[in-house]
Amino acid sequence: VRAPGAATLDASGLLVIPGAVDVHTHVLGALAEDGRAALAGGTTTAATFIDEAPGVAPAEIAERAIAEIPSGPLQLAVHGVVWEPGAHQPRELGRLARLGVTTVKLWLAYEELGIMADDGQLHRIATEAAEEGVTVMAHCENGRIATVLAEELRASGRTGLEQHGRARPIALEAEAVHRFLAICGMAGADAYVVHVTGREPLEEVLRARRAGQRVQAEVCTHHLLFDDGRYEGDDALRFMMTPPLRSPADPPALWDALARGDLGILSSDHSHVPLHPDKTALAGDVTAVPYGVPGVQWRLAVAHTAGVLEGRLSFERLVEVACAEPARALGLFPCKGTSRPGADGDLVLWDPQAVTEVGAATRRDGLDYSPYDGMVLTGGPRVVVSGGEVAVREGEVLGAAGRYLPREAGRRVARAR
Ligand SMILES: [Zn+2]
């Protein structure tokens, strides 16, 4: 059956996959540029975390974010963030859920910024989330100890970028994942662990699942690809994110977990922070440099090059972790994440042989660097369709209509506790 006025795209020699879905991005404030980068890489749908606004309730920040979305070219869901856990008001998660914001993130680190949730605050919010059918996400690192380690490094004058791994060791992450999941388990809340970086925190996720908890866990492209050797080199500033890159034994374990299904979701954690002057100005102090790296454009092509072509991941599994499972985690499946009849008109015509070098000529996010600069990637979109419109053709980003994707809370009665 052919719809009247429908266009025909020639996909001979190409793989047709659903528009990709990126659960973890920070694109508000740079929606136009980051959105074009996402589309160029085959990502038509993403979820973005709300930015901080001191003294403003999360639901109000979310409302502003929702109003901003149509100005960009992406289809976007919104994650709430409890930026001020000490000021959290009961029923705030219900307000968020009524806006279609059914995931909320807490910080278990960054005590020095005043955003870290303590155990009591986490317990209260997880309990409320279980009642509202909201999923709790957490940045898992033990923030109290991270503060002490940073103080020790500054006191001894060891603040070079090569200290990044020692400033935030993986045990801080594993401990916080354990505690996060224990507290969500008590509350009966669904949990989502963002950016699992290696074996120890992954073990905590698996332990909680074995105990019957509903836990989703993601890995980010940069943790799959790089290890902490990057902090010894001249380019260390290009790899400043938290949690940090880990030991060389961790990336292979993450690939295995992604292939096996222990990790279900591949995300970019795209962060719009330029190298100059934001990062270079503070490069002398590893405890003060702005963290976060861009990557929304390269998630599929990097995973195709380093995963599929290296035999670590089947192409079908790449589609699962970059499209289908992210859509399920967001509650957007099967409108998103699949190309079956009835799904939204988001498609990628993927050329498994396309070759792209990451660099100023190919980056679309308007930033002055990428941690993937200089890499030659194999596989990329020839055509991207978003919302039924051709958004990218042969490397040219034509754009698409941005729209907000509200979600429904899975409201339920909390487990007995
Ligand atoms: Zn993030």
PDB file of C-alpha atoms and ligand atoms in Angstrom, residues 24-26 49 105 107 139 194-195 218 242 269-271, ligand 1:
ATOM      1  CA  HIS A  24      21.551  10.279  27.975  1.00  0.00           C
ATOM      2  CA  THR A  25      22.261  13.738  26.550  1.00  0.00           C
ATOM      3  CA  HIS A  26      22.666  17.301  27.794  1.00  0.00           C
ATOM      4  CA  PHE A  49      18.525  16.213  31.392  1.00  0.00           C
ATOM      5  CA  LYS A 105      18.045  11.827  38.230  1.00  0.00           C
ATOM      6  CA  TRP A 107      23.463  13.066  42.074  1.00  0.00           C
ATOM      7  CA  HIS A 139      25.047   9.440  38.983  1.00  0.00           C
ATOM      8  CA  VAL A 194      23.724   5.919  34.190  1.00  0.00           C
ATOM      9  CA  HIS A 195      27.211   5.428  32.725  1.00  0.00           C
ATOM     10  CA  GLU A 218      23.731   1.945  30.351  1.00  0.00           C
ATOM     11  CA  THR A 242      33.007  11.694  35.339  1.00  0.00           C
ATOM     12  CA  ASP A 269      26.287  11.411  27.627  1.00  0.00           C
ATOM     13  CA  HIS A 270      26.796  14.227  25.116  1.00  0.00           C
ATOM     14  CA  SER A 271      27.828  17.402  26.877  1.00  0.00           C
TER      15      SER A 271
HETATM   16 ZN    ZN B   1      25.377  13.064  31.859  1.00  0.00          ZN
END
